[in-house]
Short mmCIF file of C-alpha atoms and ligand atoms in Angstrom, two decimals:
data_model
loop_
_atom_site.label_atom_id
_atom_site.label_comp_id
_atom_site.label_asym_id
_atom_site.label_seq_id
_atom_site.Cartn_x
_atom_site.Cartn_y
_atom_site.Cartn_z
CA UNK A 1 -6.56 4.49 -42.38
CA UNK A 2 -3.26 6.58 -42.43
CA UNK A 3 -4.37 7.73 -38.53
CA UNK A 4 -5.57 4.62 -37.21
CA UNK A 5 -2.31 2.71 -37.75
CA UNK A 6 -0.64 5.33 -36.43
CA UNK A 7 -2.38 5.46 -33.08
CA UNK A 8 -2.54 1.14 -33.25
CA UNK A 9 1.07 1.40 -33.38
CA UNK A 10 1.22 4.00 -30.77
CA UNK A 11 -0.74 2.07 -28.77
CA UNK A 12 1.89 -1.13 -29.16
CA UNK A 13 4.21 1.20 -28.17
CA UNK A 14 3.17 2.46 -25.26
CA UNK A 15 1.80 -1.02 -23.86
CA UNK A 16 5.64 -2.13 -24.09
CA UNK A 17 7.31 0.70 -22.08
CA UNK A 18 11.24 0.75 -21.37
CA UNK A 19 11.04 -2.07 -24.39
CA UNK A 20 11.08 -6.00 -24.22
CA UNK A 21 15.22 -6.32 -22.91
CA UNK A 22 14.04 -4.31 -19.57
CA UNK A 23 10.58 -6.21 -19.57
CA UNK A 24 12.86 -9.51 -19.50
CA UNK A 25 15.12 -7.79 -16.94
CA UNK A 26 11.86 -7.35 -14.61
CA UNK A 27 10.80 -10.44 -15.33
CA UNK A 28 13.70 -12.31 -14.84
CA UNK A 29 14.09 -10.35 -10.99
CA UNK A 30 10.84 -12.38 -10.21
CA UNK A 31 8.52 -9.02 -10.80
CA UNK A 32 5.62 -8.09 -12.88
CA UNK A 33 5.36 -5.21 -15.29
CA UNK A 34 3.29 -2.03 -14.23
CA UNK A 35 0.78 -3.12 -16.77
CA UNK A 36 0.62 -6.65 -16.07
CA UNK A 37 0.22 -5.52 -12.15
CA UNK A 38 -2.71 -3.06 -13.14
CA UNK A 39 -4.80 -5.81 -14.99
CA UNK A 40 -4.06 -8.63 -12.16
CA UNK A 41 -5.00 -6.06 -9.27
CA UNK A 42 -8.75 -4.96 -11.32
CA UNK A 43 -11.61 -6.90 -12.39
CA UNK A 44 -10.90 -8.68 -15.88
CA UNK A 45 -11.48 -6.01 -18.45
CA UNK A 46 -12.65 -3.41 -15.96
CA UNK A 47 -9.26 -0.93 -16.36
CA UNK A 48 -9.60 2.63 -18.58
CA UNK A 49 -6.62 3.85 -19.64
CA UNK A 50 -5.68 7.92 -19.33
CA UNK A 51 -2.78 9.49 -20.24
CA UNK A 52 -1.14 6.49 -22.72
CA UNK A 53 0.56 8.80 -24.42
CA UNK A 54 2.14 11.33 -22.61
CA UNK A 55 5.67 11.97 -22.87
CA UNK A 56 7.85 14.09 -21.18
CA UNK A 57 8.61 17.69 -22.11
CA UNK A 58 12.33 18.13 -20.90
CA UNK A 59 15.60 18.76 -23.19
CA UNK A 60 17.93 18.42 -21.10
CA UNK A 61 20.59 15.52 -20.65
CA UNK A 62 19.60 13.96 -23.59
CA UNK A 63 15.97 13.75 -22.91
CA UNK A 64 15.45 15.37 -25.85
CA UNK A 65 16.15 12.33 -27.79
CA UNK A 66 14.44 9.48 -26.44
CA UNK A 67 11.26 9.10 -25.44
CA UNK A 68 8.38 6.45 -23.97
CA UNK A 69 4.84 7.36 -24.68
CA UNK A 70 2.85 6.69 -20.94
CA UNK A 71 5.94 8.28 -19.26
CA UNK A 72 6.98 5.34 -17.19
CA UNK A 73 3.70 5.24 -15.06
CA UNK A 74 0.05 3.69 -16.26
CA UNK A 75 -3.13 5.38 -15.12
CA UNK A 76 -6.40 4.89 -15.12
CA UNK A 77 -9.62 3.72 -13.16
CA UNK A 78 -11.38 0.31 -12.80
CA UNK A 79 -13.29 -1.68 -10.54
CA UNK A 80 -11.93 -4.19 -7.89
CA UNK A 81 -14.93 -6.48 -6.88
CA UNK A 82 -17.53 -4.19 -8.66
CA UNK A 83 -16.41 -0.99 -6.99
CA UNK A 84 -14.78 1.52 -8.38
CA UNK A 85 -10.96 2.65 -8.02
CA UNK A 86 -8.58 4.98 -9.33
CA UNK A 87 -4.90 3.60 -10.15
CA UNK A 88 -1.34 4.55 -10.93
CA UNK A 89 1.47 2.21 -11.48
CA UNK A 90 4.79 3.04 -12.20
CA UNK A 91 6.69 1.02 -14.94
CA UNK A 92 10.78 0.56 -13.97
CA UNK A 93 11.43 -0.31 -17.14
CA UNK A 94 11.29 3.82 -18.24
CA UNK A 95 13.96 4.88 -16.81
CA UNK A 96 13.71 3.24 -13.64
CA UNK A 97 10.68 4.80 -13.00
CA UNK A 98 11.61 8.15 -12.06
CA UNK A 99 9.29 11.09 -11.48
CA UNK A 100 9.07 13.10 -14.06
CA UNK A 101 7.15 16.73 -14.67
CA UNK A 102 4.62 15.16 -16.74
CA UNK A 103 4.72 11.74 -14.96
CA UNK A 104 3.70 13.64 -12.16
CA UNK A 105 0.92 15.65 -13.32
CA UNK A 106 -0.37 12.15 -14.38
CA UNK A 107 -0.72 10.64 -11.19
CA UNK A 108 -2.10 14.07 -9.78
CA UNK A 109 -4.90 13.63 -12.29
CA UNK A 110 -6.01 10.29 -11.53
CA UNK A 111 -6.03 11.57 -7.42
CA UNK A 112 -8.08 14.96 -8.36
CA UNK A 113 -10.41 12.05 -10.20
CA UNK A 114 -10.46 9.65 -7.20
CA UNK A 115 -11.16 12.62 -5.33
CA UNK A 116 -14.20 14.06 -7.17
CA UNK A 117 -15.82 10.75 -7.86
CA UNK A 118 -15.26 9.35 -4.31
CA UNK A 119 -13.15 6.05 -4.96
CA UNK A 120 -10.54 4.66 -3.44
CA UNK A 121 -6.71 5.54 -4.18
CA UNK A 122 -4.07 2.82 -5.06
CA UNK A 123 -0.97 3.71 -6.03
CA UNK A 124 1.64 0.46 -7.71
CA UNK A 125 5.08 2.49 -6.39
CA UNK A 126 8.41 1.15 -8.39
CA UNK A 127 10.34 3.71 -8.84
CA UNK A 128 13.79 5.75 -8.23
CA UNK A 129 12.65 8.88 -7.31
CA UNK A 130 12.95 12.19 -8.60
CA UNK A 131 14.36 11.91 -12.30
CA UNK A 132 17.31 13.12 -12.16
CA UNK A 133 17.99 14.72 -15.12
CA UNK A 134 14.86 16.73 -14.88
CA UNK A 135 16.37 18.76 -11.37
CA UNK A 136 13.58 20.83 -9.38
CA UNK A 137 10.70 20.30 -11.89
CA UNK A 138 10.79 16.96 -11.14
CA UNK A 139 10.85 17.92 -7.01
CA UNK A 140 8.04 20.07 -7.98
CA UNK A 141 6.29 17.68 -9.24
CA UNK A 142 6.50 15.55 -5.51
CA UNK A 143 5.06 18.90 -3.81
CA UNK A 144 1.85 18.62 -6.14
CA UNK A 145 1.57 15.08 -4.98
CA UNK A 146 1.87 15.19 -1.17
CA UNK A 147 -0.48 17.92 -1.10
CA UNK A 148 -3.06 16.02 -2.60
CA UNK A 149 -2.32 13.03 -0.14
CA UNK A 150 -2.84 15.57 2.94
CA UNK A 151 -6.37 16.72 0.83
CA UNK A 152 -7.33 12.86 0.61
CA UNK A 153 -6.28 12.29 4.17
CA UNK A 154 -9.79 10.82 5.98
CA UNK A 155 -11.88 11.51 2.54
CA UNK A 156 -10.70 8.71 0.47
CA UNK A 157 -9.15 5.46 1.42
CA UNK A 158 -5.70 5.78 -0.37
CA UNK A 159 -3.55 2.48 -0.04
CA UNK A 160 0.37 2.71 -1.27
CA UNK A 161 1.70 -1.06 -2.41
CA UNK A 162 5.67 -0.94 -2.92
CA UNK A 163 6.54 -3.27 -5.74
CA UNK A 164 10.08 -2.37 -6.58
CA UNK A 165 13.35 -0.65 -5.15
CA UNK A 166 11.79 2.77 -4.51
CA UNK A 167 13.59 5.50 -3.09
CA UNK A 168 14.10 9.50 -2.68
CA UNK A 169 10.54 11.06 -3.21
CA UNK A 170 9.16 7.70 -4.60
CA UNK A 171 8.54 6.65 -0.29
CA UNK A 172 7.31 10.35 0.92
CA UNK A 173 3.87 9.86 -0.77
CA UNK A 174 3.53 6.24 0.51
CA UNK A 175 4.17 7.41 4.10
CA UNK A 176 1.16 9.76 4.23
CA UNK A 177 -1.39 7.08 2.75
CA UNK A 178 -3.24 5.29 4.88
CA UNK A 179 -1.92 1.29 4.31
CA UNK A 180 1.41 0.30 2.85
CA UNK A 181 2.51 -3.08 1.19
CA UNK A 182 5.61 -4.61 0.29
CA UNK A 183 7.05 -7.56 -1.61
CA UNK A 184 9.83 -9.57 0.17
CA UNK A 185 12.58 -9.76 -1.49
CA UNK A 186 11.77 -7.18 -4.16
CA UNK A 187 10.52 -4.31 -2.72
CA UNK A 188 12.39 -1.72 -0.70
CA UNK A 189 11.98 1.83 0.85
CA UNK A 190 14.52 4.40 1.46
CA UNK A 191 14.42 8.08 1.91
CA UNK A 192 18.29 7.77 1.35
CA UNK A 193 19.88 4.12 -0.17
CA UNK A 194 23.01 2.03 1.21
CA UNK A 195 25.71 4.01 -1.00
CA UNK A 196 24.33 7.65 0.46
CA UNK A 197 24.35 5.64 4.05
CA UNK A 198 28.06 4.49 3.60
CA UNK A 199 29.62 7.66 2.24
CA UNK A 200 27.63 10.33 4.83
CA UNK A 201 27.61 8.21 8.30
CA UNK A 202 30.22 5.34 7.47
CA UNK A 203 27.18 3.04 8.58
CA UNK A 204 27.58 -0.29 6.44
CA UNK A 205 23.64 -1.77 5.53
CA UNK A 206 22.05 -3.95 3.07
CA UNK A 207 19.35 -2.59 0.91
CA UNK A 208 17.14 -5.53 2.94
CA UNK A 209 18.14 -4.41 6.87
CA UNK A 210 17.92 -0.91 5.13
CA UNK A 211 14.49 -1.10 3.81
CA UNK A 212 13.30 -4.30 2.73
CA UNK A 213 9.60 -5.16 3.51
CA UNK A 214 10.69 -7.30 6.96
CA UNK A 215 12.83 -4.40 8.18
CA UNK A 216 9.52 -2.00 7.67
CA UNK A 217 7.12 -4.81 8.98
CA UNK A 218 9.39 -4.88 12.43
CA UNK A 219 11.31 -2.01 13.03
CA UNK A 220 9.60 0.90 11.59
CA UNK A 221 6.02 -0.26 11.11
CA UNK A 222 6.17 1.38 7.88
CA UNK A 223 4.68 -2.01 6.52
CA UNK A 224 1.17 -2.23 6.92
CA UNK A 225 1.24 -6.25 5.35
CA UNK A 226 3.39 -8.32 3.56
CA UNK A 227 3.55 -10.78 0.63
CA UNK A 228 6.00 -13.35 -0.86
CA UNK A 229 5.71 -12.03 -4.28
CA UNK A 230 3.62 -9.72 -6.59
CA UNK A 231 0.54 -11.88 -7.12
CA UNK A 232 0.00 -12.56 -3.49
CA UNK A 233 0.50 -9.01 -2.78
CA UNK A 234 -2.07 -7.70 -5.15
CA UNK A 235 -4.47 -10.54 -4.00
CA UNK A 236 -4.12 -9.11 -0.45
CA UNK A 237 -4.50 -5.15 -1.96
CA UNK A 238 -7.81 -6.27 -3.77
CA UNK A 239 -8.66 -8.39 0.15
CA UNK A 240 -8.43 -5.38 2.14
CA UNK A 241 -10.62 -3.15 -0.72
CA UNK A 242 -13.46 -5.37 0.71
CA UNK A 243 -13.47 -3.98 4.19
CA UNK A 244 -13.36 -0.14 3.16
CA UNK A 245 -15.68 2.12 2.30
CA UNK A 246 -15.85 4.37 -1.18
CA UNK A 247 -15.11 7.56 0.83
CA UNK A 248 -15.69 9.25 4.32
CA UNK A 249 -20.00 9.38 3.21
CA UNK A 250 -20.80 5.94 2.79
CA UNK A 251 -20.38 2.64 4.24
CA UNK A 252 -18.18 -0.75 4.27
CA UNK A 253 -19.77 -2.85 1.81
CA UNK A 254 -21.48 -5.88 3.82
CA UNK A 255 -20.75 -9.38 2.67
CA UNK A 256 -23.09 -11.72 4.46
CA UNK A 257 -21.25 -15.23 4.83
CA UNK A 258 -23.38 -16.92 7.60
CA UNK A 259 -24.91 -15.14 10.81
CA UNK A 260 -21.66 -14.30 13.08
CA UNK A 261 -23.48 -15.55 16.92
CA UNK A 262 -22.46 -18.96 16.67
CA UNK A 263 -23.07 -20.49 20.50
CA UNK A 264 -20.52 -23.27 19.80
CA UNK A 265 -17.77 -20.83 19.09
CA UNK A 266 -18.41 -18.46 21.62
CA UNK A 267 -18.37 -20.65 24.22
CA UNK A 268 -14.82 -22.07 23.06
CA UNK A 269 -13.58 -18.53 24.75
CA UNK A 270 -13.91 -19.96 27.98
CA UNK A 271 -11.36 -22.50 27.42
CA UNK A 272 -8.86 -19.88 25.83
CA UNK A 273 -9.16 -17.29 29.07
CA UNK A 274 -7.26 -18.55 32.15
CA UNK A 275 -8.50 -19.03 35.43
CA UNK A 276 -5.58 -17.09 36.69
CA UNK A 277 -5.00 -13.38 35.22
CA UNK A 278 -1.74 -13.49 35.32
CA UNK A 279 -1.02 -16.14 32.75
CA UNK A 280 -0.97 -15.38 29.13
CA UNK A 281 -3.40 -16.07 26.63
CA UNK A 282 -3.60 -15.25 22.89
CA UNK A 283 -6.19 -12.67 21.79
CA UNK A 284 -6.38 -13.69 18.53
CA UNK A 285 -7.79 -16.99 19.31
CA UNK A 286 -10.78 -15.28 21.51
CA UNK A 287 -11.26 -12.90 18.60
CA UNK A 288 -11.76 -15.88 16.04
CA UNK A 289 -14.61 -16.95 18.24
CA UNK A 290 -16.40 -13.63 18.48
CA UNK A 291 -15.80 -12.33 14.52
CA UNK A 292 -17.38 -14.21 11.34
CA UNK A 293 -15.49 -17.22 9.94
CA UNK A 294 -12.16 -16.68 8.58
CA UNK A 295 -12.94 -12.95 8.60
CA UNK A 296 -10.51 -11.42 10.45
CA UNK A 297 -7.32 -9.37 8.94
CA UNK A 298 -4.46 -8.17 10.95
CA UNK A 299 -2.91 -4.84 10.21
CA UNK A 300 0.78 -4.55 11.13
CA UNK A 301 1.18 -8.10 11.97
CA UNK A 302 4.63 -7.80 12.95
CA UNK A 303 5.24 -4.33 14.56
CA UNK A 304 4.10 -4.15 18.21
CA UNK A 305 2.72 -7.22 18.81
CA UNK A 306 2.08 -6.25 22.29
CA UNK A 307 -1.35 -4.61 20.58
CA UNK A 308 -3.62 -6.71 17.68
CA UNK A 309 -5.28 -4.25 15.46
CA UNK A 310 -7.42 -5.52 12.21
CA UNK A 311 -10.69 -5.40 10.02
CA UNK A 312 -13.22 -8.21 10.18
CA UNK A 313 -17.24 -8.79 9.90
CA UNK A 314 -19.71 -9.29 12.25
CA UNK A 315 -22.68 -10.28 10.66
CA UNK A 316 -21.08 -9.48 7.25
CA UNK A 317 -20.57 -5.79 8.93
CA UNK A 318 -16.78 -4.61 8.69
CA UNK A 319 -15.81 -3.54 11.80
CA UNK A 320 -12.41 -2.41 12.89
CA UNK A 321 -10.81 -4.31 16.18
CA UNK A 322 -8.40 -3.29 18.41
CA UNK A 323 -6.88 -5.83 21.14
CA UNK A 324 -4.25 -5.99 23.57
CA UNK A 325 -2.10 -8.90 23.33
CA UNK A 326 -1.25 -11.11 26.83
CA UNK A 327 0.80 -13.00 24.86
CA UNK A 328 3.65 -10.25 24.39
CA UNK A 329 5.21 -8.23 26.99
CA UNK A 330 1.91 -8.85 29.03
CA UNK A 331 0.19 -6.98 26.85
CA UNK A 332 1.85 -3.33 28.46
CA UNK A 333 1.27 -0.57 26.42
CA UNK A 334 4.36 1.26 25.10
CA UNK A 335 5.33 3.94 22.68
CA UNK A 336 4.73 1.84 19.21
CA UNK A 337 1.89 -0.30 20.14
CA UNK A 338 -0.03 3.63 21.36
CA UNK A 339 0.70 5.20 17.63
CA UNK A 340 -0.03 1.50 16.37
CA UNK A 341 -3.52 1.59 18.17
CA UNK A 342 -4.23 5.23 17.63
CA UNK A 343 -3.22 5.44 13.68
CA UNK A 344 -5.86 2.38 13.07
CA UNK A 345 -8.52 4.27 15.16
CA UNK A 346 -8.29 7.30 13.30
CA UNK A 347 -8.09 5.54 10.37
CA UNK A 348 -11.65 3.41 11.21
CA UNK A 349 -13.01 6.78 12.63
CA UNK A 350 -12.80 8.68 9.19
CA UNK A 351 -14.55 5.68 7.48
CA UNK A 352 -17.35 5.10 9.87
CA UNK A 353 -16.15 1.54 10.58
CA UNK A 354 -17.16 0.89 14.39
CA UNK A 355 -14.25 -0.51 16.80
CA UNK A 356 -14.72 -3.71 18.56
CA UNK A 357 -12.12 -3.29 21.56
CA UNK A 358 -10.69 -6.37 23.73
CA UNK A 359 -9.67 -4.94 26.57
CA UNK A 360 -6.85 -6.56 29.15
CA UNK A 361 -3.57 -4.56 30.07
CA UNK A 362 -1.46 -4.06 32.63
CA UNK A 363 -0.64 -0.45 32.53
CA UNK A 364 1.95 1.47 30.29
CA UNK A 365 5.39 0.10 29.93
CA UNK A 366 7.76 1.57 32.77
CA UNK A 367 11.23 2.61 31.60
CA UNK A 368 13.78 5.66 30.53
CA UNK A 369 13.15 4.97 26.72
CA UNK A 370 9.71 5.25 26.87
CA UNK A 371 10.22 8.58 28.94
CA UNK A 372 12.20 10.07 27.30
C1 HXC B 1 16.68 8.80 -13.49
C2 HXC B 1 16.97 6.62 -12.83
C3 HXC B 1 16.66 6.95 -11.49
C4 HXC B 1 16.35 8.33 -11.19
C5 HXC B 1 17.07 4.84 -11.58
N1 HXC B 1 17.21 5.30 -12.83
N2 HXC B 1 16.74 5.84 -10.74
N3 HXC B 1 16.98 7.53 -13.82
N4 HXC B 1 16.38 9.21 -12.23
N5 HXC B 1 16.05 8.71 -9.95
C6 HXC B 1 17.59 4.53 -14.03
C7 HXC B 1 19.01 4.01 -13.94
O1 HXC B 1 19.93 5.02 -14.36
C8 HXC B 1 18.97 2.83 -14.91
O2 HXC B 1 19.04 3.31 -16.22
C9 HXC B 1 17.56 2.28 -14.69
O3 HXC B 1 16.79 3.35 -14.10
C10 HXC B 1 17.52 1.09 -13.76
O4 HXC B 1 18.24 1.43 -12.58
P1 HXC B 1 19.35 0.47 -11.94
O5 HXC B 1 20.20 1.32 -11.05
O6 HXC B 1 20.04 -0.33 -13.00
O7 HXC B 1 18.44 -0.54 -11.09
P2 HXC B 1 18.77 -1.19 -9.69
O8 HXC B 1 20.16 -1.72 -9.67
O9 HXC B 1 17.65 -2.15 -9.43
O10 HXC B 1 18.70 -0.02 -8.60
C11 HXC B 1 17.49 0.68 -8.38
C12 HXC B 1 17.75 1.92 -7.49
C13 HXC B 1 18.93 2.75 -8.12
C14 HXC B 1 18.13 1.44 -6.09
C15 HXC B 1 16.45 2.69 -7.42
O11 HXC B 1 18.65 2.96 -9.52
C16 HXC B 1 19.09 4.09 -7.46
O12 HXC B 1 19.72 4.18 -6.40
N6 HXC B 1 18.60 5.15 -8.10
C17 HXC B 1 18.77 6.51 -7.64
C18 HXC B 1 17.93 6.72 -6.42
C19 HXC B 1 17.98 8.12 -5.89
O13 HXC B 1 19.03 8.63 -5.50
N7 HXC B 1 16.83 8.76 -5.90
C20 HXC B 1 16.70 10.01 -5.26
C21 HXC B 1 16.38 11.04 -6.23
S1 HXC B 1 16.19 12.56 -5.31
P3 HXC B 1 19.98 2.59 -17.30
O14 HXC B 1 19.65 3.31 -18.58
O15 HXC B 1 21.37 2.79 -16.83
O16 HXC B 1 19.56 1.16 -17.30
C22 HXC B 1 14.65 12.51 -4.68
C23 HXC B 1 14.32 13.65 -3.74
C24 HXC B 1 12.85 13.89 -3.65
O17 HXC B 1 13.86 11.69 -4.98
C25 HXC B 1 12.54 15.05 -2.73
C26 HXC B 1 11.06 15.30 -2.74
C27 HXC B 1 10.70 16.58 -2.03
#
């Protein structure tokens, strides 16, 4: 009896991380707790836990006297709309959700898993980077989990949501996954923050301009989609799960609404296209006439509009579209709206999702900067 309230208790401990002051604190910023974000994103009672207890195994810098069973990131597996998925989320509340040795080799566990059994990736990032006090071993620890990344590149979906200020190593692993989210507001991304900006290049930036979830939907197109808060944003994560494939083998899941050849619709795109080629038209209208109801879900909304990529159905079918876009700049290709275009195709091209293309461009964007 001894042992079991020993492991209920380290069970309570470990479910409230940093402790209930920091949980308030995250709260209290408008975000969820790691945990709270794990069991909103999965089907109810669908998430396994692995790892609860881990701790980490430094000495140094006073390590050596406090410690938070789970190591300031939750993993596990569980099922989002049936289908299985393999998770990490990191908690902010441990010491602002730094990477850690051991916190490390616990996300590289759950992606060997997602990797064997075939599932889907999706990594909750909130986090500071590289824990400091832990020096290389902690750097180390990054270099175990890029690899993996490149390994899962085209094998297993693996989608990155940024829920938090997350900096240093904490963005390096999102980069090389295949969709990113953010949180306005809440969530940044920065290889370097404002205070390293200031003091090395005398440049003056907010964290927001810097790397808030607007500045990555429009400059960078680091920001695949974004949400006004956490519950939205894991909505959308568990949305977009629908339209992918397990793994490179198998199929998009079809979801059948209502046949997609609707003659009514259809013949609503001749009022959309222009007599005259030269005037503009928007693309996304003709596409809502060809694709099933309600279906359709633009990637990088924001970012070179002058190209439409997104998933939809046809016939309940996911299939991956790619547009040009009269309605900005004519629709020209340029640099960004190219890698925009060809990072979606590769994307539907390692997970056998056909491309629907809507053809109607001008040429390629004349000019020095697009050159050079
Ligand atoms: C250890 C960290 C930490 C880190 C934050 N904390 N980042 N502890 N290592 N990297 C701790 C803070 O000390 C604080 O503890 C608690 O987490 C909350 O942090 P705050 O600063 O109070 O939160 P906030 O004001 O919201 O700012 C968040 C932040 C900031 C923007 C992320 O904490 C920050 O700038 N952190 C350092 C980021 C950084 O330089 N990372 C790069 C690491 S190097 P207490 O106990 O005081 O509340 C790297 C290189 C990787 O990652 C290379 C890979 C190859």
């Amino acid at each position: 009896m001894d042992k079991y309230d020993d492991l209920k208790k380290k069970r309570e401990a470990s479910k409230l991380g940093g402790g209930q002051k920091r949980i308030d604190k995250q709260h209290s910023q408008g975000k969820l707790t790691a945990r709270e974000r794990v069991y909103l994103l999965l089907d109810e009672n669908s998430f396994e836990e692995i790892g609860a207890f881990v701790s980490h195994r430094s000495q140094d810098f006073g390590l050596d006297k406090v410690h938070f069973p789970g190591d300031g990131v939750v993993t596990g597996y569980g099922k989002i709309h049936g289908r299985l998925v393999y998770v990490f989320s990191q908690d902010f509340t441990v010491f602002g959700g730094s990477l850690s040795e051991s916190h490390a080799a616990k996300i590289c566990q759950i992606m060997d898993l997602a990797m064997k059994n075939g599932a889907p990736l999706i990594g909750l990032n909130d986090s500071g980077g590289a824990r400091i006090q832990e020096g290389v071993v902690s750097l180390a620890g990054y270099a175990d989990i890029f690899y993996r990344n490149t390994r899962a590149s085209g094998v297993i979906p693996q989608i990155s949501v940024i829920m938090g200020p997350c900096a240093g190593g904490a963005v390096y692993s999102p980069a090389l996954t295949d969709f990113i989210f953010m949180v306005e507001d809440t969530s940044f991304m920065f290889v370097t923050g404002p205070n390293v900006v200031k003091t090395v290049t005398h440049e003056e930036v907010s964290s927001e301009d810097l790397g808030g979830a607007i500045s990555h939907a429009e400059k960078s197109g680091v920001n695949d989609f974004t949400s006004p808060n956490d519950l939205d944003c894991l909505r959308n994560v568990r949305d977009l799960v629908t339209y992918l494939p397990q793994n490179y083998s198998e199929q998009a899941p079809i979801k059948k609404i209502r046949s997609s050849f609707d003659e009514k619709k259809t013949e609503k795109i001749k009022t959309i296209l222009p007599d005259n080629s030269t005037l503009p038209y928007d693309i996304r209208e003709v596409i809502d006439c060809v694709v099933d109801d309600d279906s359709f879900k633009e990637v990088k909304s924001d970012f070179a509009k002058n190209i439409v990529v997104g998933f939809c159905r046809i016939d309940g079918k996911s299939v991956g579209i790619v547009a040009n876009q009269p309605t900005v700049l004519a629709g020209v290709l340029d640099i960004d709206s190219s890698r925009k275009g060809a990072r979606f195709v590769r994307f539907c091209d390692s997970f056998n999702i056909p491309l629907l293309v809507f053809e109607d461009v001008p040429g390629f964007l004349p000019g020095t900067d697009q050159e050079w």
